[in-house]
CSV table of C-alpha atoms in Angstrom, one decimal:
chain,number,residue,atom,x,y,z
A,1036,UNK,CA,-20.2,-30.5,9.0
A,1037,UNK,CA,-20.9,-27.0,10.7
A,1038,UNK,CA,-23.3,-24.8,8.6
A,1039,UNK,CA,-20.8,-22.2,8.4
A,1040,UNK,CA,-18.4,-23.8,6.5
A,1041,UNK,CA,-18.5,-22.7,3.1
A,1042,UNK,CA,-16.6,-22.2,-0.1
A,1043,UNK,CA,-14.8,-19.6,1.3
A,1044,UNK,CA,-13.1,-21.5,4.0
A,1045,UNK,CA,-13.2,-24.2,1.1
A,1046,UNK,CA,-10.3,-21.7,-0.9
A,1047,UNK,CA,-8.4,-21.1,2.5
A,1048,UNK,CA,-7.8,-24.9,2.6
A,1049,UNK,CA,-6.7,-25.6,-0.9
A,1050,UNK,CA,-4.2,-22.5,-0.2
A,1051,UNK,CA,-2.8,-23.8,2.5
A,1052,UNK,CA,-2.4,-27.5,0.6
A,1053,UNK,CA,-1.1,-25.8,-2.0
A,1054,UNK,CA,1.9,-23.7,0.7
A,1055,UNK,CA,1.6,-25.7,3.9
A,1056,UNK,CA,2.8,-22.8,5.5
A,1057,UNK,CA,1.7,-19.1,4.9
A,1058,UNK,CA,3.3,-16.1,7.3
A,1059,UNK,CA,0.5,-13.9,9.2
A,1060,UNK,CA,1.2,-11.3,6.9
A,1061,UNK,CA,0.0,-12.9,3.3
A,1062,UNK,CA,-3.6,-14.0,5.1
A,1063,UNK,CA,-4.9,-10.8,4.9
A,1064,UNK,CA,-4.2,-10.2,1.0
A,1065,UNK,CA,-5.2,-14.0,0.8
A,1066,UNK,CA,-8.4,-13.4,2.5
A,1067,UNK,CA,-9.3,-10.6,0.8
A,1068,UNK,CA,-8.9,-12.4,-2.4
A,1069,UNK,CA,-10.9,-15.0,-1.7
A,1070,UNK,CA,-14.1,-13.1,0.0
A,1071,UNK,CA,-13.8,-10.5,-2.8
A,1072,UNK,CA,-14.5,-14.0,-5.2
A,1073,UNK,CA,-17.1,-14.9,-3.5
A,1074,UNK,CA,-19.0,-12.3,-3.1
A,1075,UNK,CA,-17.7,-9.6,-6.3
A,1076,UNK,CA,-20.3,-7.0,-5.7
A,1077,UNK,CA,-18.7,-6.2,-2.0
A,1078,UNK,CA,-15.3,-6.0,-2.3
A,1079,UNK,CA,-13.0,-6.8,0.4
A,1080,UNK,CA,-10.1,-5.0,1.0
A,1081,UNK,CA,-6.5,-6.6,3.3
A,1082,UNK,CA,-6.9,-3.9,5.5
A,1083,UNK,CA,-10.4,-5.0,6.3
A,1084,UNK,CA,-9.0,-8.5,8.0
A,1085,UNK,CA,-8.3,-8.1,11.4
A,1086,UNK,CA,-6.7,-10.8,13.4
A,1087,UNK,CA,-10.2,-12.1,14.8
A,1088,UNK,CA,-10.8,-12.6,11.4
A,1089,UNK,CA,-8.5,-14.7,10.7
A,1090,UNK,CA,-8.7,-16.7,13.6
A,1091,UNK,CA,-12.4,-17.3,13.2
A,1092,UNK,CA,-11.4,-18.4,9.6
A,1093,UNK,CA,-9.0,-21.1,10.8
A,1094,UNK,CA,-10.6,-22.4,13.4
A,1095,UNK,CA,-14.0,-23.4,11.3
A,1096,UNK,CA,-11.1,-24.5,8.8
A,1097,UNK,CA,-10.0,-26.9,11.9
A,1098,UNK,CA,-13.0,-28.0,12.6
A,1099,UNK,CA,-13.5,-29.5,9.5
A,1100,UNK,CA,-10.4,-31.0,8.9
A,1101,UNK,CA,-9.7,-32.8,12.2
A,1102,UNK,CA,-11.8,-36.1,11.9
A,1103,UNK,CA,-9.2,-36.7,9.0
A,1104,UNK,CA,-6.3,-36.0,11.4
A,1105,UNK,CA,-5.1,-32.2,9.8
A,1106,UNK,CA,-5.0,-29.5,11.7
A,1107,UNK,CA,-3.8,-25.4,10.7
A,1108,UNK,CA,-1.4,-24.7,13.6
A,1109,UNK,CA,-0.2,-21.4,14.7
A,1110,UNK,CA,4.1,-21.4,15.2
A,1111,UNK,CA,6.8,-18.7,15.6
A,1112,UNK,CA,10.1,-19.1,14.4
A,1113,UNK,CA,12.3,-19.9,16.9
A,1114,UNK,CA,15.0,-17.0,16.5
A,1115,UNK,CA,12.2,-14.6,16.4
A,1116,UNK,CA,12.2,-12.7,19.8
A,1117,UNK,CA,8.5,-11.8,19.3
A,1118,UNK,CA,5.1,-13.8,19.9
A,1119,UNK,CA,3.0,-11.1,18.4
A,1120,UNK,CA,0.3,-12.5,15.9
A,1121,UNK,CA,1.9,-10.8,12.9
A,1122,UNK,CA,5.5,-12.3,13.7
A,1123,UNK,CA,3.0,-16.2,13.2
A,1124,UNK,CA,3.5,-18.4,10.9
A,1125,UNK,CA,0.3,-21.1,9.7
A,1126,UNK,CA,1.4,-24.6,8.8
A,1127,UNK,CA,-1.0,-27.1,8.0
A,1128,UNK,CA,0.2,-30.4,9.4
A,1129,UNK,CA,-0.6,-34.3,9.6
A,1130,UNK,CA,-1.4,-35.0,13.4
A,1131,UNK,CA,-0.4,-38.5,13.3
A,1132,UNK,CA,2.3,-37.8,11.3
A,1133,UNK,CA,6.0,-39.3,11.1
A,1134,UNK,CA,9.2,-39.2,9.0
A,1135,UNK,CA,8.2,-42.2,7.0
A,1136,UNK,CA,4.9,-41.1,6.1
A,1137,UNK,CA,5.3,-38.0,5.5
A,1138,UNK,CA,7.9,-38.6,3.1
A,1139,UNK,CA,7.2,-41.9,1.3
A,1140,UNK,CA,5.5,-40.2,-1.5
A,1141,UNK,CA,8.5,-38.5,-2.6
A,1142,UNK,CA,11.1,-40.4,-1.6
A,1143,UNK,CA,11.8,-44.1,-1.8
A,1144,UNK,CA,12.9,-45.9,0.8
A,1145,UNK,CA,16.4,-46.2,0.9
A,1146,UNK,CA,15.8,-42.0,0.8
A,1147,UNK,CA,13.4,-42.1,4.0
A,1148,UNK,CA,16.2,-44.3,5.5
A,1149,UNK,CA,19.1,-41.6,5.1
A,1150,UNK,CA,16.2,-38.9,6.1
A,1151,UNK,CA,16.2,-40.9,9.4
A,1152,UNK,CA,19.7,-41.6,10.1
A,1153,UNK,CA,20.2,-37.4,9.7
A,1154,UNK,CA,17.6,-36.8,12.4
A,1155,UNK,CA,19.2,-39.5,14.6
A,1156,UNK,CA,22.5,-37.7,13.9
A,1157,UNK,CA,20.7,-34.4,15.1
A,1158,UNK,CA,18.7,-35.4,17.9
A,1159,UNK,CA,20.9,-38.1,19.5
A,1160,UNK,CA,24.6,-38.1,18.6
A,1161,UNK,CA,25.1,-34.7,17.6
A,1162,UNK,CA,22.9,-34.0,21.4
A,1163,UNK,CA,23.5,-34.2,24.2
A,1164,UNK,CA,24.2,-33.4,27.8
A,1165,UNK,CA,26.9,-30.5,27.8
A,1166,UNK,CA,26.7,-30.0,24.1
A,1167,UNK,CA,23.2,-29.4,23.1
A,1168,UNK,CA,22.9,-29.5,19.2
A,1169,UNK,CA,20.5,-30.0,17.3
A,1170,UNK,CA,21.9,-29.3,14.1
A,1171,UNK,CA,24.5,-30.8,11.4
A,1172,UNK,CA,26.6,-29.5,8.9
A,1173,UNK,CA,26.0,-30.9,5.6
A,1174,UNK,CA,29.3,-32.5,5.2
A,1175,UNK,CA,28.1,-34.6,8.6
A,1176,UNK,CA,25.1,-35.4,7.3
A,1177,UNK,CA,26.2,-36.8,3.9
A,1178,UNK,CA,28.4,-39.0,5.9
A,1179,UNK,CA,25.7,-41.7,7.6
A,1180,UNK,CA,23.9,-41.6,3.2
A,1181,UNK,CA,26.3,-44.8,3.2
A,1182,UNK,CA,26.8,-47.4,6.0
A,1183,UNK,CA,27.0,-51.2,6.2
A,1184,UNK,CA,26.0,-53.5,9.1
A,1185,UNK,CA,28.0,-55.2,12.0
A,1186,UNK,CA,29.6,-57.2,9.9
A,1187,UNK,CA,30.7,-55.1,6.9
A,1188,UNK,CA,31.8,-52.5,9.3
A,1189,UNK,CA,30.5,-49.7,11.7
A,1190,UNK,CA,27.1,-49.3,12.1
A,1191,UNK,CA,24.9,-45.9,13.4
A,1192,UNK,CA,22.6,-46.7,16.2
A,1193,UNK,CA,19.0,-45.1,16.8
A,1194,UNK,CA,18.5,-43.9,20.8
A,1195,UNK,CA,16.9,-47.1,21.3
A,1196,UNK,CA,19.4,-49.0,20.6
A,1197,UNK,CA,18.3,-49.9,16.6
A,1198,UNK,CA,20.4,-50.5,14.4
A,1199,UNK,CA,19.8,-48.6,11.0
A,1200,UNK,CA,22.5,-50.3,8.7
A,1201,UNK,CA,21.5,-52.9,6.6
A,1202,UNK,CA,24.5,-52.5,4.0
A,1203,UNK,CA,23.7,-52.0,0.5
A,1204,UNK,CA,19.7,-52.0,1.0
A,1205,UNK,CA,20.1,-48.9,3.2
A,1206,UNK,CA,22.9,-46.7,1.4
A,1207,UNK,CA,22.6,-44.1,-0.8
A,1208,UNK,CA,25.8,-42.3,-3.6
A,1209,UNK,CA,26.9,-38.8,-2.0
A,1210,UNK,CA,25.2,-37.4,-5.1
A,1211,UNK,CA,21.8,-38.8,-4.2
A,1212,UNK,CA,22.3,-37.6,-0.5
A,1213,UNK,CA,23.2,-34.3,-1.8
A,1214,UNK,CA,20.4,-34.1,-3.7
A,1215,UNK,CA,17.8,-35.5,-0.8
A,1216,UNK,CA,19.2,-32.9,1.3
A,1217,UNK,CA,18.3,-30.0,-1.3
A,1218,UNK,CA,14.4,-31.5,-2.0
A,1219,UNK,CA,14.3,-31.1,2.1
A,1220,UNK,CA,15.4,-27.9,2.0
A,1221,UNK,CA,13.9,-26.3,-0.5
A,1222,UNK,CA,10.5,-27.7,0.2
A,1223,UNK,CA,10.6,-26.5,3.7
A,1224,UNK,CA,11.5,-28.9,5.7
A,1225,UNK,CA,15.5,-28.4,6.6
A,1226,UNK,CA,16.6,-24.8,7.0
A,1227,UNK,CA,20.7,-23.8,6.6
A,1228,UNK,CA,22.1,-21.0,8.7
A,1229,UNK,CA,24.8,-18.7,8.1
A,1230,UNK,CA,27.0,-20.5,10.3
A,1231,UNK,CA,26.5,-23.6,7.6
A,1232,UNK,CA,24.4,-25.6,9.6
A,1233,UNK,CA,21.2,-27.9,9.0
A,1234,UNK,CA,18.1,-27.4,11.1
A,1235,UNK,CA,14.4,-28.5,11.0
A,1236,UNK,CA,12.3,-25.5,9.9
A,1237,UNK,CA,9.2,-24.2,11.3
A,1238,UNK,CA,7.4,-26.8,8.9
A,1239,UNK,CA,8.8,-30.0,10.7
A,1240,UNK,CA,9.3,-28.5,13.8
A,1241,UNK,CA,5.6,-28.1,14.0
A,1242,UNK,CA,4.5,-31.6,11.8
A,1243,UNK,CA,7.2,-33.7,13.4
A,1244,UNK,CA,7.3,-32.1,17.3
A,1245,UNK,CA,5.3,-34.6,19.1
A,1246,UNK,CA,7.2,-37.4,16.9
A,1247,UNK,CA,10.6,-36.0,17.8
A,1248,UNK,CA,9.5,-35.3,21.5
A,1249,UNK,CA,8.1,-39.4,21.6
A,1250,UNK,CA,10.8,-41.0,19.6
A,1251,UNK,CA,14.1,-38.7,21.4
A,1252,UNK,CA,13.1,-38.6,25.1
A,1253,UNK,CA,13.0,-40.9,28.2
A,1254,UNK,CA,9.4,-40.5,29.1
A,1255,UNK,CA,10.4,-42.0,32.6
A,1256,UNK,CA,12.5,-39.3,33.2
A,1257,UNK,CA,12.4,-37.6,36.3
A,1258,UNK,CA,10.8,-33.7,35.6
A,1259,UNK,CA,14.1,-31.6,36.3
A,1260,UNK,CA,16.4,-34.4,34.3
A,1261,UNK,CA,17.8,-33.5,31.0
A,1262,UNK,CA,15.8,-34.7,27.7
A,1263,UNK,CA,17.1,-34.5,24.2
A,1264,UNK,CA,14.0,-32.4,23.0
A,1265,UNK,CA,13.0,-29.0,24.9
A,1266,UNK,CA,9.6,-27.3,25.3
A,1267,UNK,CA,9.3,-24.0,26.3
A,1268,UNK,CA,7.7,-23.5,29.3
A,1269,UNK,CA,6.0,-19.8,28.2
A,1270,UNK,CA,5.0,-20.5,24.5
A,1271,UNK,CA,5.2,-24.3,24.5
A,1272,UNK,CA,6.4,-24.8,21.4
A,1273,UNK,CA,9.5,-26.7,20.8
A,1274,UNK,CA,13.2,-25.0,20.9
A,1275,UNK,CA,16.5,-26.3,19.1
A,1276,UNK,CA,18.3,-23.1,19.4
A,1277,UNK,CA,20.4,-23.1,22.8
A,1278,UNK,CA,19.7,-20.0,25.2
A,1279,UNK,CA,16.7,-18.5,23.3
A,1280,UNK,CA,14.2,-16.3,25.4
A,1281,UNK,CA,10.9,-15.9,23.8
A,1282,UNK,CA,8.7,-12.8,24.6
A,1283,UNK,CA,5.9,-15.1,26.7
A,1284,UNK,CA,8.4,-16.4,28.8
A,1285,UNK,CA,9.6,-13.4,29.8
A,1286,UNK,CA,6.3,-12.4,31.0
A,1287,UNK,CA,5.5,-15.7,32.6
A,1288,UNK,CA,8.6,-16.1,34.3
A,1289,UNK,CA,9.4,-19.3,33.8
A,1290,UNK,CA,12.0,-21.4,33.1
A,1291,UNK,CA,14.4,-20.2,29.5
A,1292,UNK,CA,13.5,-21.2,26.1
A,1293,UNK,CA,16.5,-23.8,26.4
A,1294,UNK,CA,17.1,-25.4,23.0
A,1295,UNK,CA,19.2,-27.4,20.7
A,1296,UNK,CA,21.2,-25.3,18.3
C-alpha cells in the first residue's frame, strides 16, 4: 500500500461507493469537506481544489483499489459537446464487470434475464447496418419481459446465436418489467430521453463498455467494417448517439464520434 494513502483518500472512496458517480463539479466541495475533517485547524476551502488536485486524489485512490479490480474512471456524457475537465463525470466501476454480476444482488434471476434480453434488443436487433440504434422505447422493451421457447412459440435470439427463452423460468408480469425498468433508471443505469427512449447512462456505459464492445462485435472483423458498438477515435470512449462530434475529435481530426442513438 503506498505511504500516501490515508484517511483522506479513505473518505473519497466511501463517497464514491456511496454515489458511483459524482460530476467534476461536487469534488471540489467534496474535497474540501473532507481535508477540512481531517485536519480542522486548516480549513480548506472548494475554491482551493484545483484540477491537479483532484486528479492526484484519484489516482492514489486507483492505486489502491485496482488489485481488487475497481477503478475511478473519468467519462463525459455523450451529448455533451465539451471534453473540458469540469464538463467530467467520475464513476467508480467493477473492471471485470458484467450484466449478471453487477446485478445479481438486486435482482433475481429471472430479472437479470429480462435486463439481458433489453440490451440484446438495443445492441443487436434494434442495431444495425443502415439503422444504427441503440436505444428502445419502453413499450419495446417490456415486450421480450415474457417469452417462451421453440416450442411454446417465438423465441429472441442473442448475436451469437443463443437462445434466451426458456418459457416460464425466464418471463417476467408487465408489472414486474415495469418496475425493473424504473430500479435501472433511477439508480443510474438506464437514462430516458425526451424523445421517450431508453439508453444506457454514463454509469453503464463506462462499467459495462468493454462488456458490450466483447459480447456485440465481430472481433474478426476487418478495421473499416461496420460493428454494432462504436469508439471514438478522438476521446475513446464509447458512442450510442448517431452523428455526435466531440470536442477532441475535432482537434485530432479523425474519424466522427459515430454512435448508436
Amino acid at each position: 500500500m503506498d505511504p500516501s494513502y490515508n484517511s483522506t483518500h479513505r473518505a473519497l472512496l466511501q463517497a464514491f461507493f456511496a454515489h458511483t458517480t459524482l460530476p467534476t463539479a461536487h469534488l471540489p466541495a467534496l474535497l474540501s469537506s473532507i481535508h477540512t475533517a481531517a485536519d480542522p485547524d486548516r480549513p480548506t476551502l472548494p475554491a482551493d481544489i484545483t484540477q491537479p488536485d483532484i486528479d492526484a486524489s484519484i489516482a492514489s485512490v486507483n492505486a489502491a483499489i485496482a488489485p481488487f479490480d475497481y477503478e475511478i474512471r473519468c467519462v463525459h456524457h455523450q451529448s455533451s459537446m465539451s471534453r473540458a475537465d469540469s464538463e467530467a463525470t467520475y464513476v467508480i466501476v467493477n473492471c471485470t464487470s458484467d450484466p449478471s454480476t453487477q446485478l445479481a444482488t438486486r435482482f433475481n434471476a429471472d430479472e437479470v434475464k429480462f435486463v439481458r434480453r433489453v440490451l440484446d434488443l438495443m445492441f443487436d436487433k434494434m442495431n444495425f447496418e443502415g439503422r444504427e440504434v441503440c436505444a428502445v422505447r419502453p413499450s419495446e422493451a417490456l415486450r421480450v419481459a415474457k417469452v417462451r421457447d421453440s416450442v411454446g412459440g417465438t423465441q429472441i435470439e442473442t448475436l451469437n446465436g443463443e437462445g434466451v427463452g426458456g418459457g416460464v423460468a425466464s418471463s417476467l408480469k408487465l408489472d414486474q418489467a415495469e418496475r425493473v425498468l424504473e430500479e435501472l433508471k433511477q439508480e443510474g443505469w438506464l437514462e430516458l430521453s425526451e424523445a421517450g427512449f431508453l439508453s444506457l447512462s454514463v454509469r453503464a456505459l463506462a462499467e459495462l463498455g468493454r462488456w458490450l464492445v466483447e459480447v456485440y462485435n465481430d472481433p474478426e472483423a476487418e478495421e473499416d467494417e461496420w460493428q454494432r458498438i462504436k469508439t471514438c477515435e478522438g476521446c475513446k470512449q464509447i458512442v450510442t448517439i448517431v452523428s455526435f462530434h466531440c470536442e477532441r475529435r475535432e482537434q485530432q481530426q479523425t474519424t466522427p464520434c459515430y454512435d448508436t442513438g
